Coordinates of C-alpha atoms (C1' of nucleotides) in Angstrom, one line a residue:
Chain Z
M1 CA 23.4 -28.6 -0.4
S2 CA 23.0 -29.7 2.7
A3 CA 22.5 -28.9 6.0
Q4 CA 24.2 -29.1 9.3
L5 CA 22.7 -27.4 12.1
Q6 CA 25.1 -27.9 15.1
N7 CA 24.0 -26.1 17.9
A8 CA 20.3 -25.8 17.4
P9 CA 18.0 -23.6 19.5
T10 CA 16.0 -25.8 21.5
I11 CA 16.8 -23.9 24.1
A12 CA 15.5 -20.4 23.6
A13 CA 15.0 -17.4 25.7
Q14 CA 11.5 -16.9 26.4
E15 CA 11.5 -13.4 25.4
H16 CA 13.2 -10.2 25.2
T17 CA 12.5 -6.8 25.8
P18 CA 14.6 -4.0 24.8
V19 CA 17.1 -4.3 27.7
T20 CA 19.5 -1.3 27.5
P21 CA 17.8 1.7 28.3
R22 CA 18.2 4.9 26.9
T23 CA 21.2 5.9 28.6
S24 CA 23.6 5.8 25.4
Q25 CA 27.1 5.7 26.9
P26 CA 30.1 5.6 24.9
R27 CA 29.9 1.7 24.2
E28 CA 26.4 1.2 26.1
R29 CA 25.8 -2.5 27.3
G30 CA 23.9 -3.7 24.2
I31 CA 25.4 -6.9 23.2
P32 CA 22.7 -8.6 20.8
E33 CA 21.4 -11.9 22.3
A34 CA 22.5 -13.7 19.5
T35 CA 26.2 -12.7 20.0
V36 CA 25.8 -13.5 23.7
A37 CA 24.8 -17.0 22.9
R38 CA 27.8 -17.5 20.6
L39 CA 30.5 -16.3 23.0
P40 CA 30.5 -19.5 25.1
V41 CA 31.5 -21.1 21.8
Y42 CA 34.2 -19.0 21.1
L43 CA 35.4 -19.3 24.6
R44 CA 35.5 -22.9 24.3
A45 CA 37.3 -22.8 21.3
L46 CA 39.8 -20.3 22.6
Q47 CA 40.5 -22.3 25.6
A48 CA 41.4 -25.4 23.6
L49 CA 43.7 -23.3 21.5
H50 CA 45.1 -22.0 24.9
E51 CA 46.0 -25.5 26.0
S52 CA 47.5 -26.4 22.8
G53 CA 49.9 -23.5 23.4
T54 CA 48.5 -21.4 20.4
P55 CA 49.2 -17.7 21.6
T56 CA 47.2 -15.7 18.8
V57 CA 44.6 -16.5 16.4
S58 CA 42.8 -14.9 13.5
S59 CA 39.2 -14.5 13.1
E60 CA 39.2 -16.7 10.1
D61 CA 40.9 -19.7 12.1
L62 CA 38.8 -19.2 15.2
A63 CA 35.6 -19.0 13.0
E64 CA 36.5 -22.1 11.6
I65 CA 37.1 -24.0 14.8
A66 CA 33.7 -22.5 16.1
G67 CA 32.0 -23.2 13.1
V68 CA 30.8 -19.9 12.2
N69 CA 31.5 -17.2 9.3
S70 CA 34.5 -15.1 10.2
A71 CA 32.6 -11.9 9.8
K72 CA 30.2 -12.8 12.2
L73 CA 32.9 -13.8 14.4
R74 CA 34.8 -10.3 14.2
K75 CA 31.2 -8.6 14.6
D76 CA 30.4 -10.3 17.6
L77 CA 34.1 -9.7 19.0
S78 CA 33.7 -6.0 18.2
H79 CA 30.6 -5.6 20.5
L80 CA 33.1 -6.3 23.4
G81 CA 35.7 -3.9 22.1
S82 CA 38.7 -3.8 19.9
Y83 CA 40.7 -6.6 21.2
G84 CA 42.4 -7.8 18.3
T85 CA 45.4 -6.4 16.2
R86 CA 45.3 -5.8 12.6
G87 CA 47.5 -7.9 10.4
V88 CA 48.1 -10.3 13.5
G89 CA 44.8 -11.5 15.0
Y90 CA 43.8 -11.7 18.5
E91 CA 45.6 -12.8 21.4
V92 CA 44.2 -16.2 22.8
E93 CA 44.7 -15.6 26.4
Y94 CA 43.8 -12.0 26.2
L95 CA 40.7 -12.6 24.6
I96 CA 39.5 -15.6 27.0
Y97 CA 39.8 -13.1 29.6
Q98 CA 37.4 -10.3 28.1
I99 CA 34.8 -12.9 27.1
S100 CA 35.0 -14.8 30.3
R101 CA 34.5 -11.1 32.0
E102 CA 31.8 -10.3 29.8
L103 CA 29.9 -13.5 30.3
G104 CA 30.4 -12.7 34.0
L105 CA 32.6 -15.9 34.6
T106 CA 35.4 -14.1 36.3
Q107 CA 33.1 -14.3 39.6
D108 CA 31.9 -17.7 40.8
W109 CA 28.3 -18.7 40.6
S110 CA 26.5 -20.8 42.9
V111 CA 24.3 -23.5 41.1
A112 CA 21.8 -25.7 43.0
I113 CA 20.4 -28.7 41.0
V114 CA 17.1 -30.2 42.0
G115 CA 16.3 -33.6 40.8
I116 CA 18.9 -36.2 41.2
G117 CA 17.7 -38.7 38.8
N118 CA 20.0 -39.7 35.7
L119 CA 20.0 -36.2 34.3
G120 CA 20.8 -34.7 37.5
R121 CA 23.6 -36.9 38.1
A122 CA 24.9 -36.1 34.6
L123 CA 24.7 -32.7 35.3
A124 CA 26.6 -32.9 38.6
N125 CA 29.5 -34.6 37.0
Y126 CA 29.7 -32.6 34.2
G127 CA 33.3 -31.1 34.5
G128 CA 32.4 -28.1 32.3
F129 CA 30.7 -26.4 35.4
G130 CA 33.5 -26.2 38.0
T131 CA 36.0 -25.1 35.5
R132 CA 34.1 -22.4 34.2
G133 CA 33.0 -20.1 36.8
F134 CA 30.3 -22.3 38.3
R135 CA 30.1 -24.1 41.3
I136 CA 27.6 -26.6 42.5
A137 CA 26.4 -25.8 45.7
A138 CA 23.8 -28.2 46.5
L139 CA 22.1 -31.3 45.0
L140 CA 18.6 -31.6 45.9
D141 CA 16.0 -34.4 45.7
A142 CA 12.4 -35.4 47.0
D143 CA 13.2 -39.0 47.1
V144 CA 14.1 -39.7 50.7
S145 CA 15.8 -42.8 49.5
I146 CA 18.8 -41.0 47.8
V147 CA 19.0 -38.3 50.1
G148 CA 22.4 -38.6 51.6
D149 CA 23.9 -40.5 48.6
K150 CA 27.1 -38.9 47.3
V151 CA 26.9 -37.7 43.9
A152 CA 30.2 -36.1 42.2
G153 CA 31.7 -35.8 45.8
L154 CA 28.5 -34.0 47.0
A155 CA 25.8 -35.3 49.4
V156 CA 22.3 -35.4 48.1
G157 CA 20.1 -33.2 50.2
H158 CA 16.4 -33.0 51.0
I159 CA 14.3 -30.8 48.5
D160 CA 12.8 -29.2 52.0
T161 CA 16.2 -27.6 52.6
L162 CA 16.1 -25.7 49.2
E163 CA 15.5 -22.1 51.0
D164 CA 18.0 -22.8 53.6
V165 CA 20.6 -23.6 50.6
V166 CA 19.6 -21.0 48.6
E167 CA 20.5 -18.4 51.3
K168 CA 23.5 -20.0 53.0
E169 CA 25.1 -21.0 49.6
N170 CA 24.0 -17.8 47.9
V171 CA 22.6 -19.7 45.2
S172 CA 22.1 -17.5 42.0
I173 CA 21.2 -20.1 39.4
G174 CA 18.9 -22.9 40.0
V175 CA 18.6 -26.1 37.8
I176 CA 15.7 -27.8 37.5
A177 CA 16.0 -31.8 36.3
T178 CA 13.0 -33.0 38.0
P179 CA 10.0 -34.7 36.0
A180 CA 7.6 -32.2 34.4
S181 CA 5.3 -32.3 37.0
A182 CA 7.5 -31.3 40.0
A183 CA 9.1 -28.5 37.9
Q184 CA 6.6 -25.7 38.5
G185 CA 6.8 -26.2 42.2
V186 CA 10.6 -26.2 42.4
C187 CA 10.8 -23.1 40.2
D188 CA 8.3 -21.2 42.4
R189 CA 10.3 -22.1 45.6
F190 CA 13.5 -21.2 44.0
I191 CA 12.0 -17.8 43.0
E192 CA 10.5 -17.3 46.3
A193 CA 13.8 -17.8 47.7
G194 CA 15.3 -15.3 45.8
V195 CA 16.7 -17.1 42.7
T196 CA 16.5 -15.2 39.3
S197 CA 17.9 -17.3 37.0
V198 CA 16.7 -20.9 36.1
L199 CA 17.7 -23.6 33.6
N200 CA 14.9 -25.8 33.2
F201 CA 15.3 -29.5 31.7
A202 CA 11.7 -30.4 32.4
P203 CA 9.7 -30.7 29.3
M204 CA 7.2 -27.8 30.2
V205 CA 7.0 -23.9 30.1
L206 CA 7.6 -22.6 33.4
N207 CA 5.3 -19.4 34.6
V208 CA 7.6 -17.0 36.1
P209 CA 7.2 -13.3 37.2
P210 CA 8.9 -10.5 35.5
G211 CA 12.7 -10.3 36.5
V212 CA 13.4 -13.9 36.2
D213 CA 15.2 -15.4 33.5
V214 CA 14.4 -19.1 32.3
R215 CA 16.2 -20.9 29.8
K216 CA 15.0 -24.2 28.7
V217 CA 16.5 -27.2 27.3
D218 CA 14.4 -30.0 26.0
L219 CA 15.8 -33.1 24.6
S220 CA 12.6 -34.3 22.9
I221 CA 12.4 -30.7 21.1
E222 CA 15.6 -31.2 19.5
L223 CA 14.8 -34.5 18.1
Q224 CA 11.5 -33.3 16.6
I225 CA 13.6 -30.6 14.8
L226 CA 16.1 -33.1 13.5
A227 CA 13.1 -35.2 12.4
F228 CA 11.5 -32.1 10.4
H229 CA 14.4 -31.8 8.3
E230 CA 15.1 -35.6 8.1
Q231 CA 11.5 -35.8 6.7
R232 CA 12.2 -33.1 4.3
K233 CA 15.2 -34.7 3.1
S234 CA 13.4 -37.6 1.9
D235 CA 10.4 -35.7 0.6
G236 CA 12.2 -35.7 -2.7
H237 CA 13.1 -31.9 -2.1
V238 CA 16.2 -30.7 -3.3
E239 CA 16.8 -28.8 -0.3
S240 CA 20.2 -27.6 1.2
G241 CA 20.5 -27.6 4.6
R242 CA 22.8 -25.4 7.0
I243 CA 26.0 -25.5 7.9
G244 CA 28.1 -23.2 10.4
Q245 CA 27.1 -23.3 13.9
T246 CA 25.3 -21.1 15.9
G247 CA 26.3 -20.8 19.3
N248 CA 23.3 -21.4 21.4
A249 CA 21.4 -18.7 19.9
R250 CA 18.3 -18.6 18.8
Chain K
M1 CA 11.7 -5.4 32.9
S2 CA 12.6 -8.6 33.6
A3 CA 13.1 -11.2 31.9
Q4 CA 12.6 -14.6 31.4
L5 CA 14.2 -16.7 28.6
Q6 CA 12.7 -20.2 28.8
N7 CA 13.5 -21.9 26.0
A8 CA 17.0 -20.4 25.1
P9 CA 18.6 -21.4 22.2
T10 CA 22.1 -23.1 23.0
I11 CA 21.2 -25.4 20.8
A12 CA 21.7 -24.0 17.5
A13 CA 21.3 -24.8 13.9
Q14 CA 24.7 -24.4 12.6
E15 CA 23.8 -22.4 9.4
H16 CA 21.6 -22.3 6.9
T17 CA 21.3 -22.1 3.3
P18 CA 18.6 -20.8 1.2
V19 CA 16.5 -24.4 1.1
T20 CA 13.5 -24.1 -0.5
P21 CA 14.6 -23.9 -4.3
R22 CA 12.9 -21.8 -6.9
T23 CA 10.1 -24.0 -7.5
S24 CA 7.4 -21.8 -5.9
Q25 CA 4.5 -24.1 -5.9
P26 CA 1.2 -23.0 -4.4
R27 CA 2.1 -23.1 -0.9
E28 CA 5.8 -24.0 -1.2
R29 CA 7.5 -25.8 1.6
G30 CA 9.1 -23.1 3.1
I31 CA 8.4 -23.3 7.0
P32 CA 10.8 -20.8 8.5
E33 CA 13.1 -22.2 10.9
A34 CA 12.1 -20.1 13.6
T35 CA 8.7 -21.6 13.4
V36 CA 9.7 -24.9 13.1
A37 CA 11.6 -24.6 16.5
R38 CA 8.4 -23.6 17.9
L39 CA 6.1 -26.3 16.5
P40 CA 7.2 -29.0 19.2
V41 CA 6.4 -26.6 22.2
Y42 CA 3.0 -25.9 20.5
L43 CA 2.6 -29.8 20.2
R44 CA 3.4 -30.6 23.7
A45 CA 0.8 -27.6 24.9
L46 CA -1.6 -29.0 22.8
Q47 CA -0.9 -32.7 24.0
A48 CA -1.6 -31.5 27.8
L49 CA -4.9 -29.8 26.6
H50 CA -5.9 -33.0 25.0
E51 CA -5.2 -35.0 28.2
S52 CA -7.2 -32.7 30.0
G53 CA -10.1 -32.9 28.0
T54 CA -10.1 -29.5 26.1
P55 CA -11.6 -29.8 22.8
T56 CA -10.7 -26.4 21.3
V57 CA -8.4 -23.9 22.2
S58 CA -7.8 -20.0 20.9
S59 CA -4.5 -18.8 19.9
E60 CA -4.5 -16.5 22.8
D61 CA -5.1 -19.4 25.3
L62 CA -2.6 -21.7 23.7
A63 CA 0.0 -19.0 23.2
E64 CA -0.4 -18.2 27.0
I65 CA 0.5 -21.6 27.6
A66 CA 3.5 -22.0 25.1
G67 CA 4.8 -18.9 26.6
V68 CA 4.6 -16.9 23.2
N69 CA 3.0 -13.9 21.4
S70 CA -0.6 -14.9 20.2
A71 CA -0.1 -13.0 16.9
K72 CA 3.5 -15.2 16.4
L73 CA 1.3 -18.5 17.3
R74 CA -1.2 -17.6 14.6
K75 CA 1.3 -16.6 12.1
D76 CA 3.5 -20.0 12.7
L77 CA 0.4 -22.1 12.5
S78 CA -0.6 -20.4 9.2
H79 CA 2.4 -21.6 7.6
L80 CA 0.9 -25.2 8.1
G81 CA -2.4 -24.0 6.4
S82 CA -5.7 -22.6 7.7
Y83 CA -6.6 -25.2 10.7
G84 CA -8.4 -22.9 12.8
T85 CA -12.0 -21.8 12.7
R86 CA -12.3 -17.6 13.3
G87 CA -14.6 -16.8 16.2
V88 CA -13.7 -20.4 17.7
G89 CA -10.5 -21.3 17.9
Y90 CA -8.4 -24.5 16.8
E91 CA -9.6 -28.0 17.4
V92 CA -6.9 -29.4 19.7
E93 CA -6.9 -33.0 18.3
Y94 CA -7.0 -31.9 15.0
L95 CA -3.8 -29.4 15.3
I96 CA -1.9 -31.9 17.3
Y97 CA -2.3 -34.3 14.1
Q98 CA -1.3 -31.5 11.8
I99 CA 1.7 -30.5 13.5
S100 CA 2.8 -34.2 14.2
R101 CA 2.5 -34.6 10.5
E102 CA 4.2 -31.5 9.8
L103 CA 7.1 -32.3 12.1
G104 CA 7.3 -35.9 10.7
L105 CA 6.4 -37.4 13.8
T106 CA 3.7 -39.5 12.1
Q107 CA 6.4 -42.1 11.0
D108 CA 8.7 -43.7 13.4
W109 CA 12.3 -42.5 13.8
S110 CA 14.9 -44.9 14.9
V111 CA 17.5 -43.3 17.2
A112 CA 21.2 -45.0 18.4
I113 CA 22.6 -43.2 21.4
V114 CA 26.3 -43.5 21.8
G115 CA 27.7 -43.0 25.3
I116 CA 25.9 -44.7 28.0
G117 CA 27.2 -42.6 31.0
N118 CA 24.6 -40.7 33.1
L119 CA 23.8 -38.5 30.2
G120 CA 23.1 -41.5 27.7
R121 CA 21.2 -43.2 30.6
A122 CA 19.0 -40.0 31.3
L123 CA 18.3 -39.9 27.6
A124 CA 17.4 -43.6 27.2
N125 CA 15.3 -43.3 30.1
Y126 CA 13.6 -40.1 28.9
G127 CA 9.8 -40.7 28.1
G128 CA 9.7 -38.4 25.6
F129 CA 11.1 -40.4 23.0
G130 CA 8.7 -43.4 22.4
T131 CA 5.5 -41.5 22.8
R132 CA 6.4 -39.1 20.3
G133 CA 7.6 -41.0 17.4
F134 CA 10.8 -41.9 18.2
R135 CA 12.1 -45.4 18.8
I136 CA 15.4 -45.9 20.4
A137 CA 16.9 -48.6 18.3
A138 CA 20.2 -48.9 20.1
L139 CA 22.4 -47.9 23.1
L140 CA 26.1 -48.2 22.4
D141 CA 29.3 -47.6 24.5
A142 CA 32.9 -48.3 24.1
D143 CA 33.3 -49.4 27.7
V144 CA 33.3 -53.2 27.5
S145 CA 32.4 -53.3 31.4
I146 CA 29.0 -51.7 30.9
V147 CA 28.4 -53.7 27.6
G148 CA 25.5 -56.0 28.1
D149 CA 24.2 -53.9 31.0
K150 CA 20.1 -53.4 30.6
V151 CA 19.4 -49.7 30.5
A152 CA 15.7 -48.8 29.8
G153 CA 14.9 -52.1 29.0
L154 CA 17.8 -52.4 26.2
A155 CA 20.8 -54.2 26.4
V156 CA 23.9 -51.9 25.6
G157 CA 25.9 -53.0 22.7
H158 CA 29.5 -52.2 21.7
I159 CA 30.2 -49.5 19.7
D160 CA 31.9 -51.4 17.0
T161 CA 28.4 -52.8 16.2
L162 CA 27.3 -49.2 15.1
E163 CA 27.4 -49.9 11.5
D164 CA 25.6 -53.2 11.8
V165 CA 22.8 -51.4 13.9
V166 CA 22.4 -48.5 11.8
E167 CA 21.7 -50.6 8.8
K168 CA 19.7 -53.1 10.5
E169 CA 17.5 -50.5 12.4
N170 CA 17.3 -48.5 9.8
V171 CA 18.7 -45.7 12.2
S172 CA 18.1 -42.0 10.8
I173 CA 19.3 -40.0 13.7
G174 CA 22.3 -40.4 15.7
V175 CA 22.6 -39.2 19.4
I176 CA 26.1 -38.7 20.7
A177 CA 26.4 -38.4 24.3
T178 CA 30.1 -39.4 24.8
P179 CA 33.1 -37.5 26.1
A180 CA 34.1 -34.7 23.7
S181 CA 37.3 -36.5 22.8
A182 CA 35.1 -39.4 21.2
A183 CA 32.4 -37.4 19.7
Q184 CA 34.0 -36.7 16.2
G185 CA 35.0 -40.2 15.7
V186 CA 31.5 -41.5 16.6
C187 CA 29.6 -38.9 14.4
D188 CA 32.2 -39.7 11.5
R189 CA 30.9 -43.4 11.8
F190 CA 27.3 -42.5 12.1
I191 CA 27.8 -40.3 8.9
E192 CA 30.0 -43.2 7.1
A193 CA 27.0 -45.4 7.9
G194 CA 24.8 -43.4 6.3
V195 CA 23.1 -41.3 9.1
T196 CA 22.4 -37.9 8.2
S197 CA 21.0 -36.3 11.7
V198 CA 23.0 -35.9 14.7
L199 CA 22.1 -34.8 18.0
N200 CA 25.3 -34.0 19.9
F201 CA 25.5 -33.4 23.3
A202 CA 29.6 -33.3 23.6
P203 CA 30.8 -30.1 24.1
M204 CA 32.6 -29.6 20.9
V205 CA 31.6 -28.3 17.4
L206 CA 31.3 -31.5 14.9
N207 CA 32.7 -31.5 11.8
V208 CA 30.2 -32.9 9.2
P209 CA 30.1 -32.6 5.4
P210 CA 26.9 -31.0 3.7
G211 CA 23.8 -32.7 4.1
V212 CA 24.1 -33.7 7.4
D213 CA 22.1 -31.8 10.1
V214 CA 23.8 -31.4 13.4
R215 CA 22.0 -29.8 16.5
K216 CA 24.2 -29.2 19.6
V217 CA 23.0 -29.2 23.2
D218 CA 25.6 -27.7 25.3
L219 CA 24.7 -27.6 29.1
S220 CA 27.5 -25.4 30.0
I221 CA 26.5 -22.9 27.3
E222 CA 23.2 -22.6 28.9
L223 CA 24.8 -21.8 32.2
Q224 CA 26.9 -19.2 31.0
I225 CA 24.2 -17.3 29.0
L226 CA 22.5 -17.1 32.4
A227 CA 25.3 -16.0 33.9
F228 CA 25.7 -13.2 31.4
H229 CA 22.1 -11.9 32.3
E230 CA 22.6 -12.7 36.0
Q231 CA 25.3 -10.3 35.8
R232 CA 23.6 -7.4 33.9
K233 CA 20.9 -7.5 36.8
S234 CA 23.4 -6.8 39.5
D235 CA 25.5 -4.2 37.2
G236 CA 23.0 -1.8 38.2
H237 CA 21.5 -1.6 34.9
V238 CA 17.8 -1.2 34.9
E239 CA 17.4 -3.9 32.2
S240 CA 14.8 -5.6 31.2
G241 CA 14.8 -9.2 30.5
R242 CA 12.7 -11.3 28.4
I243 CA 9.6 -12.9 28.6
G244 CA 7.8 -14.9 26.3
Q245 CA 9.6 -18.5 25.2
T246 CA 10.8 -19.0 22.2
G247 CA 10.7 -22.8 21.4
N248 CA 14.0 -24.1 20.6
A249 CA 14.6 -21.8 17.9
R250 CA 17.6 -20.4 17.3
Chain H
dC1 C1' 61.5 5.2 6.2
dC2 C1' 58.6 3.3 3.0
dC3 C1' 56.1 -0.3 0.9
dA4 C1' 53.9 -4.7 0.5
dC5 C1' 51.1 -7.9 3.0
dT6 C1' 47.8 -9.5 6.7
dT7 C1' 43.8 -8.8 9.2
dT8 C1' 40.7 -6.3 11.8
dG9 C1' 36.5 -3.3 12.3
dT10 C1' 32.4 -2.0 10.0
dG11 C1' 29.1 0.2 6.3
dC12 C1' 25.6 -1.4 3.6
dG13 C1' 22.2 -4.3 1.7
dT14 C1' 19.6 -8.6 2.2
dA15 C1' 16.8 -11.6 4.4
dC16 C1' 14.5 -13.3 8.3
dT17 C1' 11.6 -12.3 12.7
dT18 C1' 8.6 -10.6 15.5
dT19 C1' 4.5 -7.5 16.5
dC20 C1' 0.6 -4.4 15.5
dA21 C1' -3.5 -3.8 13.9
dC22 C1' -7.7 -4.9 11.4
dA23 C1' -10.2 -7.0 7.7
dA24 C1' -12.4 -11.2 6.5
dG25 C1' -15.0 -15.2 8.2
dG26 C1' -17.7 -18.0 11.3
dG27 C1' -20.9 -19.2 15.3
dC28 C1' -24.7 -17.9 18.0
dG29 C1' -28.9 -15.5 20.0
dT30 C1' -32.9 -13.5 18.7
Chain X
dA1 C1' -32.6 -14.5 8.5
dC2 C1' -30.1 -10.7 10.6
dG3 C1' -26.6 -9.0 13.0
dC4 C1' -23.5 -9.0 16.8
dC5 C1' -19.2 -10.6 18.7
dC6 C1' -15.4 -13.4 18.8
dT7 C1' -11.0 -14.9 16.7
dT8 C1' -8.5 -16.1 12.8
dG9 C1' -5.2 -15.2 9.0
dT10 C1' -2.2 -11.6 7.3
dG11 C1' -0.2 -7.0 5.2
dA12 C1' 2.7 -3.7 6.6
dA13 C1' 6.1 -1.9 9.9
dA14 C1' 9.8 -2.2 12.9
dG15 C1' 13.5 -4.5 14.8
dT16 C1' 17.5 -8.2 14.4
dA17 C1' 20.7 -10.8 12.1
dC18 C1' 23.5 -12.2 8.6
dG19 C1' 27.8 -11.9 5.3
dC20 C1' 29.8 -9.2 1.9
dA21 C1' 33.3 -6.3 0.7
dC22 C1' 36.6 -2.9 1.8
dA23 C1' 38.7 0.9 4.2
dA24 C1' 41.8 1.5 8.1
dA25 C1' 45.9 -0.2 10.7
dG26 C1' 49.5 -3.1 12.2
dT27 C1' 53.5 -5.9 11.1
dG28 C1' 57.8 -6.9 8.7
dG29 C1' 61.3 -6.8 5.2
dG30 C1' 64.3 -4.1 2.6

DNA sequence: CCCACTTTGTGCGTACTTTCACAAGGGCGT
DNA sequence: ACGCCCTTGTGAAAGTACGCACAAAGTGGG
């Protein structure tokens, strides 16, 4: 056997908590976290299909592209509603819309990136943002020698303008790409300014109050997980690995 | 209510498969994937404690720092063996060694990064590598205009030397930081050259044969997951969120 | 209008995770 | 030495996730 982890979870939700109260409506808002994490993967696959002119797709085919089990994919989609047609499959364009809506991508989210080093620049230049419901509202850094520089068409602002930017641009998601030592401070300022969702690239656990979502992406952690599996392979174990691909799930 | 996801899983293992045959030895090699994903987080927390001169730490305190439930932390560590002392806690230095060993960080792993754009540079300059058992053996790119440039002290090589580098430097982990369109091709070459662990930053699912581990980190997927939760908050739901922090787990 | 074929949506069993709660174990003061 | 207090390690319960297998539901041909 073997393994394949594609999409590994080094990013992880910090915790959970029931969510979805006890209201119990028709189809109560209760999409499993694991499903939410895979929806973006399906969305990407669907967009590729759409661009290639494919009108409909079966769960089998879409699952193949997304790298998951087809039953899992159907169950995931069933949480959104019954958008498929038996005997036919799913209409690509319609499904793209439904998933986008569910993920909240039909509205625009303003993002502010703090820490414009190589990683911050990579993020700013990452094409996937603007095209998927996100708008980079500002790039901020503490280093005055780069403040004013143009990155991805935007002038880098000074970190001290964070609060102003958050308010004026209605920033709802803060991205931290600073060194670990500055992360908590930036995070606190984001929260103080009203931001309730933070994407943290700094290698440290952020301390945040209830109500704030933090997702963390840690490059070295991913490598460490790979090292673990790599070690196992040479340990003389007849292990199998993994295949399939979760989508950011954890 | 509230939430905090810290460490979210946008990175996800593609699949699994039993692993750990039917041998059943004393304490068979069977560390849960969820645990493996958290070990790097504990390791980082422990290293911080070590640097600040703390000799021992209780599961309660370490869990607090790492952002997880203390019972979970104890259970995770129990998979490695009994390295704690009741009534006292864990000896920081000893635990660092044990986790490092388990993760395979006591040996050096050679890493080759392909795609030296902003992201590739960010990765190359990321301090967490060298200090944690990883050695960047080569930086490769297809763009001849940057081949030869010095990045993080290394000269960028041409992608055509990939096979040579993998063999000479004994590369065991390949990092793909290229555009999506080039990712599969690079991945195939890595595999053909003998690499069995790949860390993919390109926004696409890689197709790999059994025996190869692929972990994927997708920036836009993380943002989409945050958008989903952010949307829920304003949906008028009295949701709770999450707290705690998984560590790259799936 | 009916039948054969295809593909969805899901009930169900299994496996994995998380968390609680507590017994077992070790240190320290007296 | 004894006993109290603290913290680990873990059994058991609860919650989640996964994937199989199949009934339900459309499609299209005859």
